[in-house]
Coordinates of C-alpha atoms and ligand atoms in Angstrom, one line a residue:
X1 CA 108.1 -20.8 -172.7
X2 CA 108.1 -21.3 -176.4
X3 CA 110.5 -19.9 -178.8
X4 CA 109.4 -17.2 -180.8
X5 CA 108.5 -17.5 -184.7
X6 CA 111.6 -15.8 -186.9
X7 CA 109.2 -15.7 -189.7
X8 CA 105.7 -15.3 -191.0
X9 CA 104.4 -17.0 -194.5
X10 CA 100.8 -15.6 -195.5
X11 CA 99.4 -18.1 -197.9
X12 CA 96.3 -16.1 -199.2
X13 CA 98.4 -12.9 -199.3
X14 CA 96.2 -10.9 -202.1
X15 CA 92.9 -11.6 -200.3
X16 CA 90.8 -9.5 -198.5
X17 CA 91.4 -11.1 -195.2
X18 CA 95.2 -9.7 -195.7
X19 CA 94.5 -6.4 -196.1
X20 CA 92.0 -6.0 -194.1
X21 CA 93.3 -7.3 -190.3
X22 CA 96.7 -9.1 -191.2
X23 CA 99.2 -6.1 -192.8
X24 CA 97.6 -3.5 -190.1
X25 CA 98.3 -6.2 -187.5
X26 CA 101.9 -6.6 -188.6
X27 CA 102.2 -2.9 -188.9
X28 CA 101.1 -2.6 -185.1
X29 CA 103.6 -5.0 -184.4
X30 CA 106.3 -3.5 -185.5
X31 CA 105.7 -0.6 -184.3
X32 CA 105.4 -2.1 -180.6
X33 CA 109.0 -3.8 -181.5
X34 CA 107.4 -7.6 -182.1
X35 CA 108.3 -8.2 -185.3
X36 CA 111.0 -7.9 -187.0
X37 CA 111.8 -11.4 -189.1
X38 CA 110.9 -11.9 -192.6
X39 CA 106.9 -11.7 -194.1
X40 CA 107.0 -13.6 -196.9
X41 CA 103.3 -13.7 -199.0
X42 CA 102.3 -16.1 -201.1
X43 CA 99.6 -16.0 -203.7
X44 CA 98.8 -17.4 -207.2
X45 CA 98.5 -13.4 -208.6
X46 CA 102.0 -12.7 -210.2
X47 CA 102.6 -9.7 -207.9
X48 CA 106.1 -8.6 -207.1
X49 CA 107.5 -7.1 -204.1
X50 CA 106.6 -4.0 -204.8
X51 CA 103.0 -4.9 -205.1
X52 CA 103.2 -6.4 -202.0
X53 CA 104.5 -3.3 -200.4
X54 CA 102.2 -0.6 -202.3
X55 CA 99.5 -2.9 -201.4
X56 CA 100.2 -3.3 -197.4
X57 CA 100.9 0.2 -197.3
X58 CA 97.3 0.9 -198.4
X59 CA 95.9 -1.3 -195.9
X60 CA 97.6 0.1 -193.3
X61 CA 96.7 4.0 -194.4
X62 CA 93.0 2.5 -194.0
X63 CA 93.2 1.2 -190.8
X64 CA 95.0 3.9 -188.9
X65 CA 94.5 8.0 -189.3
X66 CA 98.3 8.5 -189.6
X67 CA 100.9 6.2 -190.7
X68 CA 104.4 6.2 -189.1
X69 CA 106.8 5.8 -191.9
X70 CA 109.7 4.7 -189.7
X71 CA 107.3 2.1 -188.7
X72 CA 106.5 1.4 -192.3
X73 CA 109.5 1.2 -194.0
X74 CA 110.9 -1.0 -191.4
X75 CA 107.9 -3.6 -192.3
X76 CA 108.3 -2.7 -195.9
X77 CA 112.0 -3.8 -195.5
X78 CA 110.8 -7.3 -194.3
X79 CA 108.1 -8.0 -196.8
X80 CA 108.7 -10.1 -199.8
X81 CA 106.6 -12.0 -202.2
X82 CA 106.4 -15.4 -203.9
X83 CA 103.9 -16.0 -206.9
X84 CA 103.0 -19.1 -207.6
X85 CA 100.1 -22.3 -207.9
X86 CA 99.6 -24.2 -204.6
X87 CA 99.6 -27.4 -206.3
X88 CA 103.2 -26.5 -208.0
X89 CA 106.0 -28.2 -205.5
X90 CA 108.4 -25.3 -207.3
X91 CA 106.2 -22.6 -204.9
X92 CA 107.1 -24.8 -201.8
X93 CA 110.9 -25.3 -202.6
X94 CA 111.2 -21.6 -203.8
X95 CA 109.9 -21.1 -200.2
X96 CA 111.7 -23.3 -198.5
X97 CA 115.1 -21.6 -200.0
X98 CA 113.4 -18.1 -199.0
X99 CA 113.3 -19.3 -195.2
X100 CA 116.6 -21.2 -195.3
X101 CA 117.6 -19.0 -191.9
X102 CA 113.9 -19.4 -190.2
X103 CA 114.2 -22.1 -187.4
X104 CA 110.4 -21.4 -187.4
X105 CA 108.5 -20.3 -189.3
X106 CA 104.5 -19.6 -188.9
X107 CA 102.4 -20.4 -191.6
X108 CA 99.3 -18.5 -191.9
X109 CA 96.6 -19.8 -194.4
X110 CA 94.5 -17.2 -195.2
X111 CA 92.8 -19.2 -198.4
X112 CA 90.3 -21.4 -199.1
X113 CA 89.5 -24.4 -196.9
X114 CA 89.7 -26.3 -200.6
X115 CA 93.4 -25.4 -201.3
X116 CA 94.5 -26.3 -197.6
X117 CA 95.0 -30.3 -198.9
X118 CA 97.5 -28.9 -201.3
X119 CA 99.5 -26.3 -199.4
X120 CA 99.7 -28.5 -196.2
X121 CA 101.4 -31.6 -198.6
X122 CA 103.6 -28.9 -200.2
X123 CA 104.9 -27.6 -196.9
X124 CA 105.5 -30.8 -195.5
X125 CA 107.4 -32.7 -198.6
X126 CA 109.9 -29.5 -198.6
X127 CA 110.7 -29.8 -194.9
X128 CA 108.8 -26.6 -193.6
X129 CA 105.9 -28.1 -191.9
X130 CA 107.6 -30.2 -189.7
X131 CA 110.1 -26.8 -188.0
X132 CA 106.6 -24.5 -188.7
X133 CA 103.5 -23.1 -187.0
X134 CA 100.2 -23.2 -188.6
X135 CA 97.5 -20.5 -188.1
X136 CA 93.6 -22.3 -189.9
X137 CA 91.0 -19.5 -190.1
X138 CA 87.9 -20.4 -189.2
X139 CA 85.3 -21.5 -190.5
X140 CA 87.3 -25.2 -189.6
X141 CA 85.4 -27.5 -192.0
X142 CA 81.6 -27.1 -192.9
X143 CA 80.4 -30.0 -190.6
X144 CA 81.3 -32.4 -187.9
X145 CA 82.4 -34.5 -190.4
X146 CA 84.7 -32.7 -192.7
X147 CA 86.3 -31.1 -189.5
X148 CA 87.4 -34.4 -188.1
X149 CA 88.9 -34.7 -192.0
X150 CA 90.7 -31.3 -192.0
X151 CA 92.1 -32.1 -188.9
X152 CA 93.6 -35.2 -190.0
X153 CA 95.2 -33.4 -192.7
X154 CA 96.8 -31.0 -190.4
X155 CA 98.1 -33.5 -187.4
X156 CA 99.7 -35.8 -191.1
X157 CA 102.1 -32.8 -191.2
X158 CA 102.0 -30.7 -187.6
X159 CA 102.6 -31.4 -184.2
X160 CA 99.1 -30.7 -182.1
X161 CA 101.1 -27.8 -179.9
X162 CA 101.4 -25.8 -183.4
X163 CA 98.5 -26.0 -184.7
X164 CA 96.6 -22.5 -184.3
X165 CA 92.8 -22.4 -185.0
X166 CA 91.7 -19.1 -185.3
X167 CA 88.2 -17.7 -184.0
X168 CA 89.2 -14.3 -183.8
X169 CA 86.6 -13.2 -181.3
X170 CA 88.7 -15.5 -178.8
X171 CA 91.6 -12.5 -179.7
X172 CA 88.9 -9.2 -178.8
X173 CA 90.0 -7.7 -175.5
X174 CA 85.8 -6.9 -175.5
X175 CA 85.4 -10.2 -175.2
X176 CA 87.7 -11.5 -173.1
X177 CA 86.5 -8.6 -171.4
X178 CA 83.5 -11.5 -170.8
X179 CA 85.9 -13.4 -168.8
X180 CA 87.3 -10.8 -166.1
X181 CA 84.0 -9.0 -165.6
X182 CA 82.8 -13.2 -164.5
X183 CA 86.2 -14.3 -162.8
X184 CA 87.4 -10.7 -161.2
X185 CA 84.5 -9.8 -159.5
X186 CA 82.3 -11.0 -156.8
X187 CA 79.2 -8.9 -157.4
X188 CA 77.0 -10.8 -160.0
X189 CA 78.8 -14.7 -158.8
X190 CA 76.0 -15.1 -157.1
X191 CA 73.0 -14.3 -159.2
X192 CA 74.8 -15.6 -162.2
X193 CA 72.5 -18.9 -162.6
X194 CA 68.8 -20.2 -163.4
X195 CA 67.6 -18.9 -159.8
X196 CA 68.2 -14.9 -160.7
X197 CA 68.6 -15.3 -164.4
X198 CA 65.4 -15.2 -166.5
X199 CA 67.4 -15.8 -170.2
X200 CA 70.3 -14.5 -172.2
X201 CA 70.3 -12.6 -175.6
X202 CA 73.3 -12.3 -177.6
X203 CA 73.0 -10.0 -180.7
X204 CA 75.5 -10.1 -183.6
X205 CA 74.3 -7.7 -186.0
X206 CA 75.6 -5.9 -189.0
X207 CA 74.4 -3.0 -191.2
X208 CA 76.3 -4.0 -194.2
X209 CA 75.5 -7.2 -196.7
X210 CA 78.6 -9.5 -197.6
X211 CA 80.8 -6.6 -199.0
X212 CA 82.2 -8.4 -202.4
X213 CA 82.9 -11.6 -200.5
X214 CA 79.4 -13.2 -201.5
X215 CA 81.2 -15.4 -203.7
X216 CA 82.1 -17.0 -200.7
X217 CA 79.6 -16.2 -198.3
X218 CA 77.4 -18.0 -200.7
X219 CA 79.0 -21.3 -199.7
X220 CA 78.9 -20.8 -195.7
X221 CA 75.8 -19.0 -194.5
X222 CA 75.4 -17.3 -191.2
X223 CA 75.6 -20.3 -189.2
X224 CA 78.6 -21.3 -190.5
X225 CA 79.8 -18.0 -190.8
X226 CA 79.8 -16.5 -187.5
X227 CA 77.6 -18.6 -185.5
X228 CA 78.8 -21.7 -185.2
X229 CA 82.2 -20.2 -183.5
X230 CA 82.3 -16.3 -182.5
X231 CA 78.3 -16.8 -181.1
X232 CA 78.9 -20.0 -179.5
X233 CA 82.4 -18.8 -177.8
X234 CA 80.5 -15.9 -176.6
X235 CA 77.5 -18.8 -174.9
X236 CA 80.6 -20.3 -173.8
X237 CA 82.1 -17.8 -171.5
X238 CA 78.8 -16.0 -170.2
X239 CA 78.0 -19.7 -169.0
X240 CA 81.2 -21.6 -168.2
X241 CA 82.3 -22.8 -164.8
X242 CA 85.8 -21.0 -163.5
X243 CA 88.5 -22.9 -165.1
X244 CA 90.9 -24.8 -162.1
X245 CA 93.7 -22.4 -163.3
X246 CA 94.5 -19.8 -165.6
X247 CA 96.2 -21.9 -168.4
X248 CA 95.2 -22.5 -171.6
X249 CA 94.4 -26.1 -171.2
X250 CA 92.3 -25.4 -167.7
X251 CA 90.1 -22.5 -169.5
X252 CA 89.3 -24.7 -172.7
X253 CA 88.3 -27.7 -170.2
X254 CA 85.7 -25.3 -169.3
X255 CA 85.0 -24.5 -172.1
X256 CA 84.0 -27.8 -173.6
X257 CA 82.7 -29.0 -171.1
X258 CA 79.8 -26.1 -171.1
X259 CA 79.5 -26.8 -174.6
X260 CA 79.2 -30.2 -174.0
X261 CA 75.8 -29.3 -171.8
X262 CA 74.1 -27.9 -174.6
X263 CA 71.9 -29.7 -176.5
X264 CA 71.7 -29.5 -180.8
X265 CA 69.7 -26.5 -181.9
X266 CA 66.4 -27.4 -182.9
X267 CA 65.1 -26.1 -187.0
X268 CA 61.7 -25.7 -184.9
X269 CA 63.2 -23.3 -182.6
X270 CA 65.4 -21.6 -185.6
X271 CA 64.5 -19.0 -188.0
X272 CA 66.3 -18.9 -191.1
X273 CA 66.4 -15.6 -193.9
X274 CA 67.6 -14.1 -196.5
X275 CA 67.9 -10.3 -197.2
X276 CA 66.0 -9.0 -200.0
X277 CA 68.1 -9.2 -203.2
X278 CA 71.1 -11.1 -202.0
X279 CA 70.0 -14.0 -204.8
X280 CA 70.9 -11.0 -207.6
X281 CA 74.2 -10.5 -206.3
X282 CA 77.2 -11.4 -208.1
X283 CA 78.7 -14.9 -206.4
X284 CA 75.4 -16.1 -205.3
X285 CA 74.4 -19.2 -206.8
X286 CA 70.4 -18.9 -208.7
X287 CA 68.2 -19.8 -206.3
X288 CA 70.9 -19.9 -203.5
X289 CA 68.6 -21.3 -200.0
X290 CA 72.0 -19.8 -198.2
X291 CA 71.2 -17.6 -194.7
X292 CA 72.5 -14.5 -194.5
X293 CA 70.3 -14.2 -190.7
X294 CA 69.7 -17.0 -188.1
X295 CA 67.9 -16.6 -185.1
X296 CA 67.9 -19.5 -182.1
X297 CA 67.0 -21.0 -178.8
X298 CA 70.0 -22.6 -176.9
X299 CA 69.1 -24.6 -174.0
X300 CA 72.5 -24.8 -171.8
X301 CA 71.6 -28.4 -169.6
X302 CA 73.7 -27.6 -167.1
X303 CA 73.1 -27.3 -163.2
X304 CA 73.8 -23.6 -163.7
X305 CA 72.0 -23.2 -166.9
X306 CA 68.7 -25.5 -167.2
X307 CA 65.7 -23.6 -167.7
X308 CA 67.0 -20.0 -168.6
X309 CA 66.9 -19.8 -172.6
X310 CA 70.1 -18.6 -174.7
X311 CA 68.7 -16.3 -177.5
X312 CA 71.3 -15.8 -180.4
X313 CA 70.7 -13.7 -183.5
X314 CA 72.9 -12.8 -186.7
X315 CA 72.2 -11.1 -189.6
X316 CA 74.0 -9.1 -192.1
X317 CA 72.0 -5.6 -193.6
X318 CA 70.3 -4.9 -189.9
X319 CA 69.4 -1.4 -188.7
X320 CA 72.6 -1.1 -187.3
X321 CA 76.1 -2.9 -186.1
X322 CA 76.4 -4.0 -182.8
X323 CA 77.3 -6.9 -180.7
X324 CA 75.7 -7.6 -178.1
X325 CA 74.6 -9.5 -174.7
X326 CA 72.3 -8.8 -173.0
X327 CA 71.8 -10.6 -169.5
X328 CA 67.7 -10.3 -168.4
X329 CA 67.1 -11.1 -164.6
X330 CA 64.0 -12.2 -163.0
X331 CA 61.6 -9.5 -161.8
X332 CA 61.5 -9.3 -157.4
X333 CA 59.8 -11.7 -156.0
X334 CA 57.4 -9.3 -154.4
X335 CA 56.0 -6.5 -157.0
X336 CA 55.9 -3.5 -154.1
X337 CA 57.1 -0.9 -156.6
X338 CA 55.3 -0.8 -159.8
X339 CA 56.3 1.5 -162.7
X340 CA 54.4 4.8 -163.3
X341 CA 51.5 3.9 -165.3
X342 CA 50.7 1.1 -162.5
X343 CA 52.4 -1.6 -164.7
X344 CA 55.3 -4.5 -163.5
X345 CA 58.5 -2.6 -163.4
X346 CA 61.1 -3.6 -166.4
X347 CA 63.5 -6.5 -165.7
X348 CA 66.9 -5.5 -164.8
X349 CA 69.4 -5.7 -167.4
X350 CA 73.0 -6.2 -168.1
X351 CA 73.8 -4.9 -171.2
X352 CA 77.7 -5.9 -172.9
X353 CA 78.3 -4.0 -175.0
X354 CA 81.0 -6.1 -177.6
X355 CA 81.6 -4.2 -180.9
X356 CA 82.7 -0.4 -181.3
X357 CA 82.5 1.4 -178.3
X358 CA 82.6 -1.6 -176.2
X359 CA 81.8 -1.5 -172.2
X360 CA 78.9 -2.5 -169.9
X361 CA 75.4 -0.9 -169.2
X362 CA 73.1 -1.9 -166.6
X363 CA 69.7 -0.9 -166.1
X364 CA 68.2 -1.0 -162.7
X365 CA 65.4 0.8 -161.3
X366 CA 65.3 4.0 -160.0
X367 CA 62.4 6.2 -157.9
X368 CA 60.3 8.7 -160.2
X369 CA 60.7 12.1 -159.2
X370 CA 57.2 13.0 -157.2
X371 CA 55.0 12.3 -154.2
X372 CA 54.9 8.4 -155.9
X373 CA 56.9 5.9 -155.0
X374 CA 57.2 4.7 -158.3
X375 CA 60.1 3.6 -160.6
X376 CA 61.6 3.5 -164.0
X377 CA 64.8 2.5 -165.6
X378 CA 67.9 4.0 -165.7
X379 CA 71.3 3.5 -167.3
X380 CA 74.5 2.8 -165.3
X381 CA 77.4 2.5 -168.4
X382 CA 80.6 2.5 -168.7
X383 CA 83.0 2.8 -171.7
X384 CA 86.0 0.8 -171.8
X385 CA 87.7 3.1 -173.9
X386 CA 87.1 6.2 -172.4
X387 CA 87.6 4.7 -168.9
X388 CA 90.6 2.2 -169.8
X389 CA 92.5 3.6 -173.0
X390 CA 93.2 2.2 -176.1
X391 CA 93.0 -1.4 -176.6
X392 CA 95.1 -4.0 -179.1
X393 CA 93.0 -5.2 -182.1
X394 CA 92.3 -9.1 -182.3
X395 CA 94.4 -9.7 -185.7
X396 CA 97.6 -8.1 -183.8
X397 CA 97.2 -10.1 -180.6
X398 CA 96.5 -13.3 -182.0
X399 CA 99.4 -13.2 -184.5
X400 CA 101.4 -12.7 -181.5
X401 CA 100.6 -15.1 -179.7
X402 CA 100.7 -17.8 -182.6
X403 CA 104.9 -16.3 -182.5
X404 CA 105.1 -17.4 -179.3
X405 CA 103.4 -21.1 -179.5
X406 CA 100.7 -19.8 -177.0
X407 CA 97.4 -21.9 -177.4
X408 CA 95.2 -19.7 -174.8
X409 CA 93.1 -17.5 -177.7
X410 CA 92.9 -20.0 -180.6
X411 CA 90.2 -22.8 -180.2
X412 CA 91.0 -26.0 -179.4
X413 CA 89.4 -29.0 -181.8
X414 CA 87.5 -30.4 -179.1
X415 CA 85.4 -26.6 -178.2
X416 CA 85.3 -26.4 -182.3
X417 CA 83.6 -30.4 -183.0
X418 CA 81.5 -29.6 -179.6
X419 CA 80.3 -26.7 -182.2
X420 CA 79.5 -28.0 -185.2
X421 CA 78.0 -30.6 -182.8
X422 CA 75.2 -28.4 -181.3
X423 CA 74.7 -26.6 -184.8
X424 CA 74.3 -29.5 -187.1
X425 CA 71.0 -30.0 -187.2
X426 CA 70.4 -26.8 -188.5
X427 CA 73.0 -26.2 -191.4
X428 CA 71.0 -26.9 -194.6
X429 CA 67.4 -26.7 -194.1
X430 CA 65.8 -26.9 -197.5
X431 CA 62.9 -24.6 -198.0
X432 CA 63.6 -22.9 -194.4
X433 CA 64.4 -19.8 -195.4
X434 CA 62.5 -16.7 -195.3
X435 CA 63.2 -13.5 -197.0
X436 CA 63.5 -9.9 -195.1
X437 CA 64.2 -6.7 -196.3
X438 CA 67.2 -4.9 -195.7
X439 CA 67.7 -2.7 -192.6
X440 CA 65.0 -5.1 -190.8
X441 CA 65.8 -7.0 -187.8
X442 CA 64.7 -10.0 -189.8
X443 CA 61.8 -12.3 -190.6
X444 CA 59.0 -11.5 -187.9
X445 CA 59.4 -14.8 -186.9
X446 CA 62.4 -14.4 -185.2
X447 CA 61.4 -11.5 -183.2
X448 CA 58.9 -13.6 -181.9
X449 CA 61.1 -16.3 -181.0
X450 CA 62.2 -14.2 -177.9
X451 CA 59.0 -13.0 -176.2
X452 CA 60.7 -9.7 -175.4
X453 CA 63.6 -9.3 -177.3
X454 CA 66.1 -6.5 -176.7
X455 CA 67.6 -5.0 -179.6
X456 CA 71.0 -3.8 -179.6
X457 CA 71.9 -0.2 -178.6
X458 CA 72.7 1.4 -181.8
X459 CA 75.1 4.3 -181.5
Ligands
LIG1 C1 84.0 -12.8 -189.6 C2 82.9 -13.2 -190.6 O1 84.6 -14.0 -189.1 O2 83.5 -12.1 -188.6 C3 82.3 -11.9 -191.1 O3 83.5 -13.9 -191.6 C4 81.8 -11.0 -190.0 O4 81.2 -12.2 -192.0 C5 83.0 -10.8 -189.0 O5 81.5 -9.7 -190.6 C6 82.5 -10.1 -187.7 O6 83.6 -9.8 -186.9 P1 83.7 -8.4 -186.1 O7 85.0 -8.5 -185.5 O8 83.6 -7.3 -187.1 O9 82.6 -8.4 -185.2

């Protein structure tokens, strides 16, 4: 067992990431009793303590319908701020008197990927980085290339074992949900390959555009963004083998080595666009070619896998905000029963369900009411939270676990090259993109792309 952070650093501590996951998570912490060490944030704004509080406070009100000042004040009590340049060594030894009593500490660098040079160098020349954790957001570099780079910057100054690569879809109970509904049951073991399986459609889609983060967004695109990792580590564990154990190094062998069976997405079997207006927004560069929607084929080469196509779409200003899977299997072998109007009956279906309201829904067939023996579809769902309670966010679980030096939910840098690997062909395609308009599911193209593509259940 690893000993336990005794405090946590956020580099990046005025930034939207911050507010929005990282001061609820601590405040969920806290209140379960699994934190109670210094949060020290760090940021170029000249904010003061009180900033930092007022500011967390706000963040937590908006996350959670009642705040629990107890709870609260006892985080408030911990928080404290330091101000100051990332290339300035003063920030680094100002922190490093701060966290004189912190055998380790864990770093979290919630900034840009261009500022990580400079606050990895400042850590380690004070001393910190060689006693600390280190928690990298994602995306980890913008190529195969520049990822090998980054991490070479981070093994100059930390020890493999504490080095935390965030995907934070690794962290959803929904989807890890992925990996008991494969591993716990026996049911769908059998079917779950290229003989029963006619292809596999996984839907990330949101109804909002980049939310004052285009500045960013601009630079990273959709692949990047949320395709190259959460989309890929969903592919991953719908199509992995069982690991040999239930450790973090047995389940990421898996994991790469699916990964390693699928071959680099093809720009002739991508469709690239860009919601309507997006160019006008403020951030976005004239001109900008950046996607704000993919839409792919994945062909998983695998004994399991070959012949049953991996459909994967993302796009930000879609009807709705869902993500999805959903699983199609082949039609019987014999069509005895045909639907009502005389037609082939519908495919069965299983349907994950991965965002709000997260559970499973499968549609089989069912006999129509009448002197017919005919069928239709029907719904057999099931809502986690209603049937399981209330689960832990993906912020609060993976902070944890970064306190306790456990690898299992942060990617490892083989899973995350094996990434970029199969989506490098398709980062950058000059003139590739087309333009839809918002609340669309995207360019036509990309509906064609999957004969019959299954949009996500909006609720
Ligand atoms: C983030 C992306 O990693 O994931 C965002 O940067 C995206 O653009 C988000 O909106 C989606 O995560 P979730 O948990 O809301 O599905």
């Amino acid at each position: 067992m690893h000993q336990r952070s005794d405090a946590v650093v956020l580099f990046g501590v005025t930034g939207d990431l911050v507010s929005k996951k990282l001061f609820p998570a601590l405040y969920e912490l806290t209140r379960r009793n699994r934190l109670d060490v210094p949060v020290i944030g760090v940021a170029r704004s000249p904010w003061d303590d009180q900033q930092l509080v007022t500011t967390a406070r706000k963040s937590v009100a908006e996350a959670n319908d009642e705040i629990d000042d107890e709870t609260f004040d006892a985080l408030a009590g911990n928080l404290s701020m330091i101000s100051g340049d990332y290339a300035d060594p003063t920030t680094y030894q100002r922190l490093a008197e701060r966290l004189r009593g912190a055998e380790r500490p864990v770093f979290y660098l919630a900034i840009p990927p261009a500022v990580f040079g400079s606050v990895i160098d400042g850590l380690a020349t004070v001393g910190l980085a060689a006693r600390g954790r280190v928690i990298v957001e994602k995306p980890f570099g913008r190529d195969l290339r520049s990822s090998h780079e980054l991490d070479r910057t981070l093994r100059a100054a930390f020890d493999p074992e504490r080095i935390f690569r965030i995907d934070h879809y690794l962290g959803k109970e929904s989807v890890e949900s992925l990996y008991a509904f494969r591993f716990a049951n026996r049911l769908f073991e059998p079917l779950w390959n290229s003989e029963h399986i006619d292809n596999i459609q996984i839907t990330l889609a949101e109804a909002f555009g980049t939310q004052g983060r285009a500045g960013f967004y601009d630079t990273v695109g959709a692949t990047r963004d949320v395709l190259q990792n959460h989309m890929l580590q969903v592919v991953a564990l719908i199509a992995m083998e069982p690991p040999v154990t239930g450790d973090a190094e047995a389940f990421h062998d898996e994991e790469v080595a699916v990964l390693r069976h699928i071959e680099p997405l093809s720009p002739e079997t991508t469709v690239r666009g860009q919601y309507a207006g997006y160019r006008d927004e403020p951030g976005v560069a004239p001109g900008s070619e950046t996607e704000t929607f993919v839409a792919t084929r994945l062909n998983v080469n695998s004994k399991r896998w070959a012949g049953v196509p991996f459909y994967l779409r993302t796009g930000k200003f879609m009807p709705g905000t869902a993500t999805e899977v959903v699983v199609e299997f082949k039609q019987p072998r014999q069509a005895l029963i045909r639907a009502e109007d005389g037609t082939r009956t519908a495919a069965n279906l299983l349907r994950f369900r991965l965002g709000r309201g997260d559970g499973i829904t499968m549609s089989i067939q069912a006999k129509t009411p009448g002197v017919e023996v005919a069928s239709r579809p029907v719904d057999l769902s099931v809502d986690f939270g209603a049937a399981l309670g209330h689960r832990q966010e993906a912020y609060e679980r993976l902070l944890d676990d970064a306190m306790d030096g456990q690898q299992l939910r942060f990617a490892r840098k083989d899973t995350i090259q094996q990434e970029w690997r199969i989506v490098e062909p398709i980062l950058d395609l000059p003139g590739h993109i087309q333009t839809y308009d918002k609340g669309s599911w995207g360019p036509a193209d990309a509906v064609a792309l999957a004969g019959g593509w299954h949009p996500p259940a909006l609720r």
